[in-house]
Amino acid sequence: MLRPNIMTTYLASLNTALRNLLATDDRVHLWGEDLLDPYGGAFKVTAGLQAAYPERVRTTPISEAAIVGLGNGMALRGYRPIVELMFGDFVTLAADQLINYAAKFGAMYHDGASNPLIVRTPMGGGRGYGPTHSQSLEKLFFGIPHLRIIAPSLYHDPGAILTHLVQTTRDPVLFVEHKLLYPKTIQPEGDSLPGLEGVPTRLIRNYKTGKPDVTLIAYGGASLWIEPLLPRLAAEEIRVLACFPASVQPLPLDDLVQAAAETGLVLIVEEGTRAHGWGAEAAAGITEILWGRLKAPVARLAAADTIIPSAKPLETEVLPSPERIEQAIYDLLS
Amino acid sequence: MLRPNTQPPDHMTTFIHAPLINVNDDDMTLIEWTKPAGTRVRKGEVIAVIETTKSTADLEAGADGFLTPLAEPGETIRVGQVIGALTENLSDPVTPPPQPEKGATHFQSASHLPNRWTKKAEILAKRHGLDIAALEISPADGETIGEGDLLGYLESARVTPPDEPRSPLDNTGGRERVLIIGAGGAGVQILDVLTRIPFQVAVGVLDDNPALHGKTVLGAPVLGGIDQAARLLAEEAFDAAIISIGTRTALRAEIFERLRAAGVPFTNVIDPRAAILTGAVLGVGNAVMPFVQIAAAAQVGDNNFFSAFVDIEHHNVVGSHCTFGPGVMTSGGVRIGSRVKFGAGVFVEPLLSIGDECVVASGVALTRSVPARSVVKAKANFVVRTAGE
């Protein structure tokens, strides 16, 4: 039996936003594997929607290439398709459609074709799902022009961002939802920076007075490690300015630089692997602008460059953790 | 219908654990107990309703028994948490097993023992070269030494704040950036010593031989002729210079004076394995190679080059611009002028004086003082006497 959820969880925010989009815009369609009620999708983000909008909420065969290709065609023809990939790990199977088609149309065709395709998918580990269901593979698409990657954190309202994207984007969007975020109560109140194209960057401080000691930068699910750390560090009088961009690509560099300049000591946390990662790009961008004003080289914390094991203790070893972030902050300050 | 995780009966009490309803939820809400406390329920009967982020579920009794709820309706419960018990008799006492504290952080902090000092206070102390555990500070709150307590202590104890570290982005990590004058053998020796000194770093070499320009010596670039020093200084490309020329003392002195007149600061480069003993004083621009000893109360001027294993004994006075070959050993109280050049393996008796601009050849064992501008040579292979004559 399903009941409407009284808490505003990440999941509920997305579900409500999708329901409102379907209700207010006939061009919106949802397609993906196992979306049909009563199952409602593997993570239940689309629960209840197929029953309400059976013509526009459709289940698909198990082919990510077909799902995204279908979305491409619909977007070009004026629809507002939102397609779901059950696990982000399988975005590899849709890479050709995303890179060689979705991201190319707008710039390839002189008549300014827009391609407002939204590809939603859960990423990330922490649940013991093993090497091929726990990755943060958005990094495969870093550096692909005209492909936006959006990953709201615990401190964003993911439904509001999704709604904004459906209504405004001209470029395709890979919308990354960390699977550990779904049951969490979102905390979208407080300070924000402008971000990019209406997708804000959130600023969270664990102190009321004084200047911050260190700037933390992270996106998406990495916010889940930082949330329990903030009060812990406040008790140690370590004043943290945590900066959570939701636009992972393009990088809202102005926001990151502004947050970094407040302290001159920056730690970037990401769940993807460290090599050639988001942290490397962000660190380079920050350093180019703040050269000489940083007190130490920008520090990075990321997953180990290996597979993500299924066994919980081993998975914890491979991925970043609150403990490791805490130690990295102490190392940076010392 | 869900069958909860149950433990084997222990004294005929079966604990009721919050079930794992779906793999994406660690927490859930207990909506209600469908049977009042004390009700006798049968295995398989619905006893509670639980809500996860996506659905509600009925919880069945895992055994027959009298129900004792251990969690309140509306409470957030974690997977595996004991939320109730089923006892064989209504009067059986229920002792709930210890449970993790509500709201406790789910991670092990890397921090120190609680309530002695904050990490911030510890880091601030460390930045001032202090170990917080060794400081006697009474915390204002009577419990924990905080940032304010430590800052107050530093002020009252007049601890000088550390220099702001140079931005490490200049690639020297706050180290003194040393420019070496001369790319010859002595330059290589100084560059080698610099590899072992954590607080100095070679940034380049100047040499008047244009064939060397653009090349590197032990990884350090040869940046141009010696006349480039003033320009590099104006560009803040280095912090201090040292001269490596090991043989020509007059040239050594001339370059030193010329660069000093141009405002170039000089530094000493001292191998970590050399020993500078109590009360010994060195000027600037001295290169001190491995295993050199400058003994107690010795005074050394500027711009001298000490090769390996040189021993300048106690109470010696050494002028400036001298060069010492390997293994020069003086006795106590020797006075050495300026621009003196020593070969290898020279021994000097106590209390002697060696005047300015002397040259003392290898192997000399000096037994009397020599005036300025003397050239002292060992009588190599001097035959004192031949047996049988």
XYZ file of C-alpha atoms in Angstrom:
723
model
C 0.000 0.000 0.000
C 1.352 3.422 -0.919
C 0.762 6.553 1.059
C 1.764 10.069 0.168
C 4.890 10.898 2.079
C 4.632 13.552 4.743
C 8.383 14.319 4.807
C 9.961 16.218 1.938
C 12.513 13.650 1.013
C 14.714 13.828 -2.051
C 12.512 11.076 -3.469
C 9.251 12.870 -2.677
C 10.559 16.123 -4.144
C 11.344 14.403 -7.449
C 8.108 12.414 -7.485
C 6.008 15.511 -6.827
C 7.875 17.513 -9.444
C 7.349 14.805 -12.070
C 3.653 14.617 -11.201
C 3.289 18.393 -11.515
C 5.188 18.459 -14.812
C 2.922 15.749 -16.234
C -0.124 17.606 -14.967
C 0.824 20.990 -16.404
C 2.626 20.215 -19.651
C 1.298 17.723 -22.192
C 4.695 17.611 -23.879
C 6.231 15.875 -20.846
C 6.700 12.111 -21.205
C 8.406 9.651 -18.873
C 10.042 6.556 -20.288
C 12.184 3.930 -18.622
C 12.500 0.356 -17.438
C 9.933 -0.986 -14.962
C 8.215 2.356 -14.439
C 4.768 0.805 -14.380
C 2.713 0.843 -11.199
C 2.496 -0.689 -8.743
C 6.279 -1.243 -9.030
C 6.953 2.413 -9.885
C 10.607 2.082 -10.893
C 13.519 0.458 -9.107
C 13.889 3.397 -6.720
C 10.193 4.418 -6.800
C 10.859 7.887 -8.151
C 7.990 7.471 -10.641
C 5.632 5.696 -8.231
C 1.973 6.435 -8.926
C 2.619 8.339 -12.136
C 1.829 5.646 -14.676
C -1.532 5.016 -13.041
C -2.346 8.728 -13.355
C -0.851 9.339 -16.824
C -0.819 5.958 -18.597
C -0.455 7.530 -22.051
C 2.687 9.453 -21.170
C 4.422 7.211 -18.633
C 5.749 4.171 -20.468
C 7.853 1.170 -19.611
C 10.562 0.213 -22.085
C 12.603 -2.806 -23.115
C 15.981 -3.210 -21.431
C 18.034 -1.111 -23.837
C 19.563 2.129 -22.631
C 20.590 3.048 -26.173
C 16.975 2.710 -27.320
C 15.616 4.634 -24.325
C 17.927 7.620 -24.851
C 17.608 7.438 -28.644
C 13.843 7.582 -28.283
C 14.192 10.568 -25.996
C 16.432 12.288 -28.538
C 13.823 11.930 -31.236
C 11.013 13.143 -29.007
C 13.032 16.165 -27.863
C 13.821 17.136 -31.461
C 10.125 16.904 -32.304
C 9.115 19.331 -29.560
C 8.297 17.007 -26.683
C 9.830 17.326 -23.207
C 11.016 13.749 -22.653
C 12.337 12.649 -19.262
C 13.885 9.208 -19.557
C 15.129 7.087 -16.685
C 18.102 4.728 -16.686
C 17.622 2.270 -13.851
C 21.293 2.340 -12.803
C 23.779 5.019 -13.786
C 26.397 2.354 -14.388
C 24.569 1.480 -17.624
C 24.899 4.955 -19.034
C 27.799 3.423 -20.937
C 25.210 1.753 -23.181
C 23.683 5.144 -23.981
C 27.013 6.933 -24.458
C 26.762 7.012 -28.260
C 23.275 8.531 -28.198
C 24.357 11.123 -25.636
C 27.740 12.078 -27.070
C 27.297 11.719 -30.826
C 23.628 12.738 -31.066
C 22.072 14.489 -28.082
C 24.995 16.810 -27.408
C 25.646 17.542 -31.097
C 22.294 18.584 -32.565
C 22.200 22.102 -31.157
C 25.578 23.103 -32.571
C 25.553 20.950 -35.718
C 22.413 22.258 -37.326
C 22.295 25.800 -38.490
C 18.638 26.252 -37.680
C 19.442 26.057 -33.967
C 17.807 22.791 -33.067
C 17.233 22.523 -29.357
C 17.343 19.168 -27.635
C 15.716 19.473 -24.199
C 16.230 15.808 -23.299
C 16.476 14.922 -19.606
C 18.169 11.626 -18.730
C 17.634 10.828 -15.051
C 19.719 8.150 -13.430
C 20.849 7.076 -9.959
C 24.583 6.857 -9.338
C 26.860 6.136 -6.409
C 27.767 3.487 -3.882
C 27.283 2.929 -0.192
C 24.739 0.166 -0.451
C 26.942 -2.795 -1.211
C 25.675 -3.152 -4.767
C 29.133 -3.990 -6.046
C 31.424 -2.923 -8.885
C 28.829 -2.449 -11.653
C 25.930 -0.900 -9.697
C 27.760 1.595 -7.475
C 29.828 3.816 -9.718
C 29.735 7.561 -10.320
C 30.110 7.386 -14.081
C 29.040 10.941 -14.824
C 32.783 11.488 -15.125
C 32.701 9.686 -18.485
C 30.887 12.729 -19.862
C 33.120 15.423 -18.396
C 34.397 17.558 -21.214
C 31.612 16.738 -23.686
C 30.463 20.158 -24.903
C 26.741 20.962 -24.758
C 25.965 18.051 -22.430
C 24.904 19.388 -19.058
C 25.415 17.276 -15.951
C 23.257 18.230 -12.984
C 23.531 16.557 -9.558
C 21.529 18.212 -6.751
C 22.860 17.655 -3.243
C 21.097 17.110 0.056
C 20.967 20.912 0.310
C 19.087 21.423 -2.954
C 15.466 20.962 -3.925
C 15.935 18.389 -6.705
C 12.331 18.627 -7.841
C 12.552 22.393 -8.314
C 15.780 22.020 -10.313
C 14.311 19.248 -12.467
C 11.236 21.374 -13.153
C 13.402 24.358 -14.091
C 15.458 22.209 -16.475
C 12.432 20.708 -18.203
C 11.017 24.188 -18.691
C 14.164 25.983 -19.827
C 17.014 23.807 -21.079
C 17.955 23.790 -24.754
C 20.804 21.334 -24.206
C 20.461 17.729 -23.086
C 20.879 17.055 -19.382
C 22.283 14.067 -17.538
C 20.458 14.376 -14.211
C 22.352 12.432 -11.554
C 20.550 11.281 -8.402
C 22.679 9.607 -5.727
C 20.779 6.547 -4.587
C 21.551 7.209 -0.910
C 19.874 10.620 -1.192
C 16.407 9.276 -2.012
C 15.206 8.650 1.575
C 16.882 11.767 3.013
C 14.999 14.873 4.045
C 16.253 17.697 1.857
C 17.548 20.936 3.403
C 17.148 23.527 0.659
C 16.948 26.598 2.953
C 19.745 29.137 3.385
C 22.404 30.872 1.326
C 22.827 30.227 -2.366
C 25.094 31.487 -5.100
C 23.723 32.046 -8.612
C 25.148 28.869 -10.128
C 24.657 28.487 -13.853
C 21.470 29.026 -15.861
C 19.206 28.928 -12.838
C 20.818 25.861 -11.257
C 22.061 27.218 -7.918
C 25.125 26.520 -5.816
C 24.403 26.133 -2.119
C 26.588 27.520 0.663
C 26.368 25.851 4.067
C 28.242 27.164 7.106
C 28.648 25.354 10.419
C 29.242 28.572 12.386
C 27.488 31.819 13.197
C 30.363 34.233 13.842
C 33.926 34.616 12.641
C 35.666 33.717 9.427
C 35.700 30.232 7.956
C 38.871 28.137 8.255
C 38.386 25.866 5.282
C 36.261 25.605 2.134
C 34.755 22.232 1.218
C 33.502 21.735 -2.324
C 31.386 18.740 -3.326
C 28.365 17.838 -5.415
C 25.482 15.373 -5.264
C 25.799 12.419 -2.907
C 29.111 13.584 -1.445
C 26.988 16.010 0.596
C 25.861 12.982 2.631
C 29.350 12.527 4.090
C 29.689 16.209 4.866
C 26.343 16.635 6.643
C 27.270 14.630 9.794
C 30.739 16.161 9.761
C 29.609 19.787 10.027
C 28.419 19.669 13.676
C 31.359 17.453 14.560
C 33.817 20.036 13.196
C 31.864 22.881 14.787
C 32.495 21.206 18.151
C 36.202 21.299 17.297
C 35.906 25.020 16.433
C 36.753 24.281 12.790
C 34.617 26.726 10.806
C 33.627 25.167 7.518
C 32.225 26.830 4.430
C 30.692 23.994 2.418
C 29.934 24.766 -1.216
C 27.624 22.466 -3.189
C 27.198 23.271 -6.870
C 24.358 21.397 -8.557
C 25.727 22.127 -12.009
C 28.561 19.616 -12.274
C 29.108 20.508 -15.929
C 29.540 23.249 -16.922
C 31.385 24.184 -13.755
C 30.029 27.288 -11.961
C 33.595 28.471 -11.510
C 32.652 31.941 -10.239
C 30.829 30.336 -7.326
C 33.666 27.953 -6.527
C 36.245 30.746 -6.655
C 34.129 32.951 -4.401
C 33.839 30.176 -1.817
C 37.526 29.279 -2.128
C 38.672 32.887 -1.751
C 37.007 33.169 1.664
C 39.551 30.790 3.198
C 42.400 30.123 0.739
C 42.283 26.506 1.938
C 40.182 24.221 -0.245
C 39.287 20.541 -0.077
C 37.321 19.060 -2.978
C 35.461 15.831 -2.273
C 34.044 13.618 -5.005
C 32.766 10.066 -5.088
C 34.157 9.307 -8.529
C 37.699 8.087 -8.922
C 40.458 10.637 -8.365
C 42.371 10.281 -11.624
C 41.215 12.788 -14.271
C 38.325 13.653 -12.009
C 35.979 16.533 -11.355
C 38.179 17.632 -8.462
C 41.163 17.966 -10.778
C 39.226 20.229 -13.157
C 37.784 22.324 -10.325
C 41.187 22.610 -8.621
C 42.838 23.748 -11.827
C 40.125 26.350 -12.461
C 40.325 27.702 -8.909
C 44.126 27.817 -8.972
C 44.259 29.678 -12.281
C 42.207 32.477 -10.757
C 43.383 32.435 -7.139
C 47.094 31.852 -7.832
C 49.053 33.386 -4.992
C 45.994 33.800 -2.758
C 45.751 30.138 -1.807
C 47.524 29.133 1.411
C 48.077 25.581 0.213
C 47.566 23.618 -2.980
C 43.901 22.657 -3.456
C 43.423 19.255 -1.797
C 41.324 16.487 -3.310
C 39.611 13.458 -1.814
C 38.030 10.888 -4.110
C 37.395 7.183 -4.534
C 40.424 4.936 -4.813
C 41.370 4.093 -8.385
C 39.924 0.590 -8.265
C 36.567 -1.204 -8.359
C 33.908 -0.692 -5.693
C 33.648 -3.921 -3.691
C 30.316 -5.375 -2.571
C 31.452 -6.175 0.965
C 30.515 -3.201 3.136
C 33.838 -2.846 4.998
C 35.777 -3.001 1.735
C 33.417 -0.584 0.008
C 33.975 1.838 2.884
C 37.711 1.554 2.330
C 37.435 2.466 -1.347
C 34.988 5.381 -1.147
C 35.518 8.647 0.728
C 33.939 8.805 4.182
C 33.263 11.386 6.900
C 36.309 10.082 8.767
C 38.567 10.528 5.767
C 37.195 13.980 4.997
C 37.708 15.003 8.629
C 41.317 13.856 8.568
C 41.935 15.571 5.229
C 40.664 18.841 6.718
C 42.974 18.519 9.723
C 45.892 17.764 7.418
C 45.060 20.776 5.271
C 44.825 23.102 8.283
C 47.963 21.843 10.009
C 3.270 -9.395 5.042
C 6.699 -9.303 6.587
C 8.301 -11.678 8.959
C 10.609 -9.727 11.234
C 14.142 -10.709 12.080
C 13.906 -12.549 15.355
C 16.550 -13.832 17.707
C 16.302 -17.367 19.071
C 14.243 -17.373 22.285
C 16.337 -16.354 25.268
C 14.655 -17.102 28.609
C 11.550 -17.396 26.495
C 11.729 -13.751 25.398
C 11.700 -13.000 21.664
C 12.841 -9.535 20.690
C 11.128 -7.801 17.787
C 13.547 -6.100 15.405
C 12.770 -3.414 12.862
C 12.804 -5.243 9.522
C 14.625 -4.426 6.295
C 11.640 -3.576 4.119
C 13.547 -2.370 1.095
C 17.243 -2.121 0.423
C 17.150 1.649 -0.066
C 15.886 2.530 3.413
C 17.880 2.364 6.629
C 15.256 4.263 8.634
C 11.497 3.913 8.881
C 8.648 5.209 11.004
C 6.706 3.086 13.464
C 3.102 4.061 12.697
C 1.254 2.034 15.295
C 1.092 -1.079 17.396
C -2.066 -2.857 16.266
C -2.294 -4.783 19.576
C -2.190 -3.141 23.011
C 0.714 -3.855 25.327
C 0.191 -7.085 27.255
C -1.908 -8.722 24.549
C -1.146 -12.370 23.935
C -0.455 -12.702 20.215
C 0.128 -15.730 18.059
C 2.983 -16.223 15.634
C 2.052 -14.662 12.276
C -0.469 -12.173 13.702
C -0.054 -8.546 12.609
C 1.263 -6.540 15.567
C 2.531 -3.253 14.064
C 2.462 -0.984 10.994
C 5.709 0.493 9.716
C 6.180 3.148 7.046
C 9.185 3.575 4.787
C 9.741 6.332 2.282
C 7.570 4.560 -0.235
C 5.046 2.340 1.477
C 3.634 1.010 4.697
C 4.014 -2.589 5.757
C 2.466 -4.840 8.374
C 4.783 -6.455 10.878
C 3.952 -9.990 11.999
C 4.743 -11.555 15.333
C 7.686 -13.929 14.951
C 6.565 -16.092 17.884
C 3.699 -16.606 20.308
C 3.842 -14.415 23.412
C 2.746 -11.387 25.383
C 3.582 -8.113 23.620
C 5.846 -5.501 25.255
C 6.388 -2.464 22.945
C 9.815 -0.830 23.270
C 9.282 1.952 20.714
C 6.613 4.619 20.453
C 4.279 5.199 17.506
C 5.704 8.019 15.393
C 9.266 7.133 16.345
C 11.946 6.822 13.654
C 13.504 3.382 13.928
C 16.554 1.880 12.250
C 16.785 -1.473 10.514
C 17.664 -4.084 13.131
C 16.669 -1.952 16.103
C 14.806 -3.786 18.899
C 11.338 -2.242 18.972
C 9.513 -4.702 21.207
C 9.494 -8.101 22.882
C 7.271 -11.172 23.121
C 7.400 -13.004 26.482
C 6.082 -16.387 27.471
C 4.364 -15.057 30.604
C 2.707 -11.706 31.077
C 4.840 -11.071 34.170
C 8.207 -11.959 32.579
C 10.571 -8.992 32.935
C 11.900 -7.545 29.679
C 15.432 -6.196 29.674
C 16.041 -4.532 26.324
C 19.501 -5.135 24.914
C 21.714 -2.052 24.671
C 20.972 -0.026 21.578
C 22.907 2.585 19.709
C 22.263 6.076 20.994
C 19.639 8.061 19.098
C 21.201 10.585 16.793
C 24.692 9.316 17.473
C 27.006 10.025 14.593
C 27.445 6.993 12.442
C 31.144 7.406 12.075
C 34.263 7.167 14.136
C 35.788 10.601 14.481
C 39.463 10.974 13.718
C 39.634 13.442 16.581
C 41.425 13.103 19.912
C 39.936 12.275 23.291
C 36.935 14.493 23.992
C 36.809 17.456 26.329
C 40.475 18.318 26.704
C 41.011 20.725 23.811
C 39.428 21.384 20.460
C 41.134 20.385 17.267
C 41.306 24.073 16.346
C 43.285 24.869 19.515
C 45.603 21.939 18.799
C 46.231 23.089 15.218
C 46.851 26.703 16.293
C 49.347 25.542 18.914
C 51.108 23.389 16.358
C 51.372 26.342 13.977
C 53.259 28.183 16.728
C 55.568 25.222 17.243
C 53.836 24.258 20.494
C 52.478 20.940 21.722
C 49.126 21.674 23.315
C 49.466 18.699 25.657
C 52.495 20.348 27.234
C 50.848 23.749 27.805
C 49.319 24.725 31.116
C 46.132 26.505 30.131
C 43.016 26.806 32.255
C 40.046 26.680 29.900
C 37.484 29.415 30.349
C 34.659 26.882 30.493
C 36.590 24.709 32.939
C 36.535 21.736 30.593
C 37.843 22.212 27.087
C 40.727 24.357 25.865
C 39.313 26.286 22.928
C 40.591 28.641 20.282
C 40.018 31.661 22.580
C 41.937 30.064 25.460
C 44.863 29.306 23.212
C 44.951 32.772 21.635
C 44.912 34.283 25.125
C 47.781 32.067 26.164
C 49.831 32.965 23.076
C 49.333 36.645 23.760
C 50.183 36.493 27.461
C 53.181 34.241 26.817
C 54.270 36.617 24.029
C 54.648 33.779 21.561
C 55.622 35.387 18.269
C 53.224 34.455 15.535
C 54.900 32.371 12.864
C 55.762 34.020 9.583
C 52.984 33.755 7.081
C 54.142 30.933 4.890
C 55.110 31.963 1.416
C 52.533 30.790 -1.067
C 53.664 27.294 -1.983
C 52.346 27.912 -5.454
C 55.716 29.412 -6.326
C 56.813 25.774 -6.206
C 59.335 26.245 -3.401
C 57.032 25.436 -0.502
C 58.201 28.358 1.610
C 61.857 27.341 1.277
C 64.695 29.783 0.720
C 65.307 29.975 -3.046
C 69.043 29.843 -3.634
C 70.868 31.073 -6.756
C 74.270 29.445 -7.335
C 77.066 31.488 -8.949
C 79.306 29.213 -11.009
C 78.390 25.949 -12.742
C 81.689 24.105 -12.218
C 82.650 21.319 -9.842
C 82.041 23.391 -6.732
C 78.612 24.329 -8.090
C 77.727 20.662 -8.410
C 78.840 20.122 -4.820
C 76.605 22.942 -3.555
C 73.649 21.686 -5.616
C 74.190 18.232 -4.152
C 74.176 19.602 -0.607
C 70.973 21.549 -1.338
C 69.180 18.293 -2.186
C 69.550 17.336 1.473
C 68.440 20.639 3.007
C 64.682 20.781 3.595
C 64.465 24.560 3.981
C 66.470 25.613 0.933
C 65.978 24.923 -2.744
C 68.185 25.663 -5.758
C 66.336 27.746 -8.339
C 69.137 28.228 -10.859
C 72.785 28.693 -11.691
C 74.630 31.639 -13.301
C 77.860 31.099 -15.212
C 79.766 33.331 -17.628
C 80.381 30.444 -20.040
C 77.666 30.993 -22.698
C 77.940 27.369 -23.835
C 76.247 26.377 -20.585
C 73.281 28.749 -20.874
C 69.993 26.937 -21.253
C 71.508 23.695 -19.944
C 70.904 22.262 -16.492
C 73.206 21.234 -13.657
C 71.748 18.534 -11.384
C 68.340 19.678 -12.560
C 68.971 23.390 -11.917
C 68.785 25.589 -15.032
C 71.790 27.705 -16.045
C 69.983 31.013 -16.411
C 72.723 33.175 -17.936
C 75.853 35.098 -17.025
C 76.682 36.367 -13.558
C 75.552 39.858 -14.564
C 71.968 38.482 -14.643
C 71.880 38.314 -10.819
C 70.622 41.871 -10.356
C 67.830 41.392 -12.908
C 66.740 38.101 -11.309
C 66.791 39.810 -7.923
C 64.536 42.583 -9.227
C 62.159 39.915 -10.530
C 62.173 38.251 -7.093
C 63.268 35.041 -8.792
C 65.496 34.043 -5.866
C 65.980 34.897 -2.211
C 69.751 34.638 -1.724
C 72.900 33.673 -3.602
C 76.034 31.649 -2.950
C 79.296 31.515 -4.883
C 80.669 28.150 -5.879
C 84.001 29.088 -7.436
C 86.398 26.805 -5.581
C 89.873 27.769 -6.690
C 90.329 31.438 -7.594
C 89.985 33.347 -4.345
C 90.497 36.772 -5.938
C 87.677 36.169 -8.419
C 85.550 34.848 -5.595
C 86.101 38.027 -3.608
C 85.493 40.285 -6.610
C 82.160 38.667 -7.535
C 81.028 38.692 -3.915
C 81.728 42.398 -3.466
C 80.206 43.308 -6.810
C 76.963 41.408 -6.165
C 76.737 42.647 -2.598
C 77.061 46.211 -3.886
C 74.129 45.422 -6.230
C 72.074 44.446 -3.189
C 72.185 40.663 -3.690
C 71.719 38.863 -0.346
C 73.941 35.851 0.370
C 73.157 32.702 2.287
C 75.135 29.848 3.834
C 74.635 26.345 2.442
C 75.589 23.824 5.125
C 75.381 20.086 4.592
C 73.248 18.452 7.313
C 76.166 16.142 8.103
C 78.536 19.017 8.840
C 78.871 20.038 12.502
C 78.780 23.642 13.657
C 79.711 23.404 17.335
C 78.825 25.521 20.327
C 79.459 29.217 19.936
C 80.828 28.961 16.414
C 79.763 31.934 14.254
C 79.550 32.106 10.462
C 78.958 35.141 8.265
C 77.137 34.706 4.970
C 77.916 33.085 1.650
C 79.779 30.149 3.188
C 79.534 26.730 1.509
C 80.052 23.931 4.027
C 80.413 20.463 2.531
C 79.711 17.107 4.237
C 81.605 16.160 7.386
C 83.129 19.592 7.893
C 83.495 20.630 11.522
C 83.551 24.245 12.647
C 84.496 23.740 16.281
C 83.518 25.593 19.439
C 83.865 29.391 19.498
C 85.361 29.505 15.991
C 84.619 32.679 14.003
C 84.199 32.472 10.230
C 83.724 35.472 7.918
C 81.883 35.542 4.583
C 82.077 33.708 1.285
C 84.360 30.807 2.251
C 84.275 27.374 0.631
C 84.930 24.440 2.983
C 85.461 21.128 1.167
C 84.549 17.830 2.788
C 86.278 16.777 6.011
C 87.753 20.210 6.758
C 88.152 20.759 10.512
C 88.353 24.367 11.693
C 89.229 23.865 15.339
C 88.057 25.723 18.410
C 88.793 29.433 18.751
C 90.039 29.719 15.146
C 89.365 33.003 13.395
C 88.868 32.723 9.615
C 88.516 35.762 7.336
C 86.509 35.897 4.084
C 86.765 34.533 0.502
C 89.004 31.579 1.514
C 88.859 28.141 -0.071
C 89.754 24.948 1.759
C 90.568 21.703 -0.054
C 89.391 18.401 1.446
C 90.856 17.377 4.765
C 92.415 20.669 5.902
C 92.775 20.432 9.657
C 93.766 23.260 11.941
C 94.617 23.085 15.609
C 93.104 25.366 18.245
C 93.470 29.145 18.170
C 94.684 29.449 14.581
C 94.094 32.769 12.767
C 93.540 32.691 9.004
C 93.298 35.875 6.960
C 91.153 36.562 3.886
C 91.462 35.188 0.320
C 93.646 32.365 1.610
C 93.714 29.258 -0.561
C 94.372 25.825 0.965
C 95.103 22.690 -1.029
C 94.073 19.255 0.236
C 95.298 17.644 3.426
C 96.915 20.594 5.178
C 97.673 20.421 8.914
C 98.218 23.538 11.018
C 99.822 23.653 14.476
C 98.046 25.530 17.319
C 97.968 29.312 17.647
C 99.635 30.031 14.270
C 98.689 32.956 12.030
C 98.307 32.726 8.231
C 98.192 36.142 6.565
C 95.902 37.401 3.770
C 96.169 35.997 0.252
C 98.467 33.134 1.206
C 98.483 29.899 -0.811
C 99.124 26.744 1.220
C 99.764 23.750 -1.013
C 98.466 20.227 -0.482
C 100.145 18.153 2.144
C 101.779 21.000 4.057
C 102.100 20.502 7.817
C 102.468 24.079 8.967
C 104.563 24.528 12.101
C 105.124 28.287 12.084
C 103.145 31.395 11.202
C 103.373 32.811 7.657
C 103.019 36.471 6.623
C 100.546 37.768 4.043
C 100.972 36.771 0.381
C 103.187 33.780 1.246
C 103.190 30.670 -0.900
C 103.832 27.605 1.245
C 104.786 24.372 -0.440
C 105.607 20.999 1.071
C 109.005 19.707 0.175
C 107.684 16.650 -1.578
C 109.966 13.592 -1.413
C 112.592 15.609 0.525
C 115.199 13.084 1.531
C 116.447 13.837 5.038
C 119.058 11.138 5.209
C 119.922 7.942 3.409
C 120.990 4.976 5.538
C 124.568 3.862 5.090
C 125.992 7.299 4.339
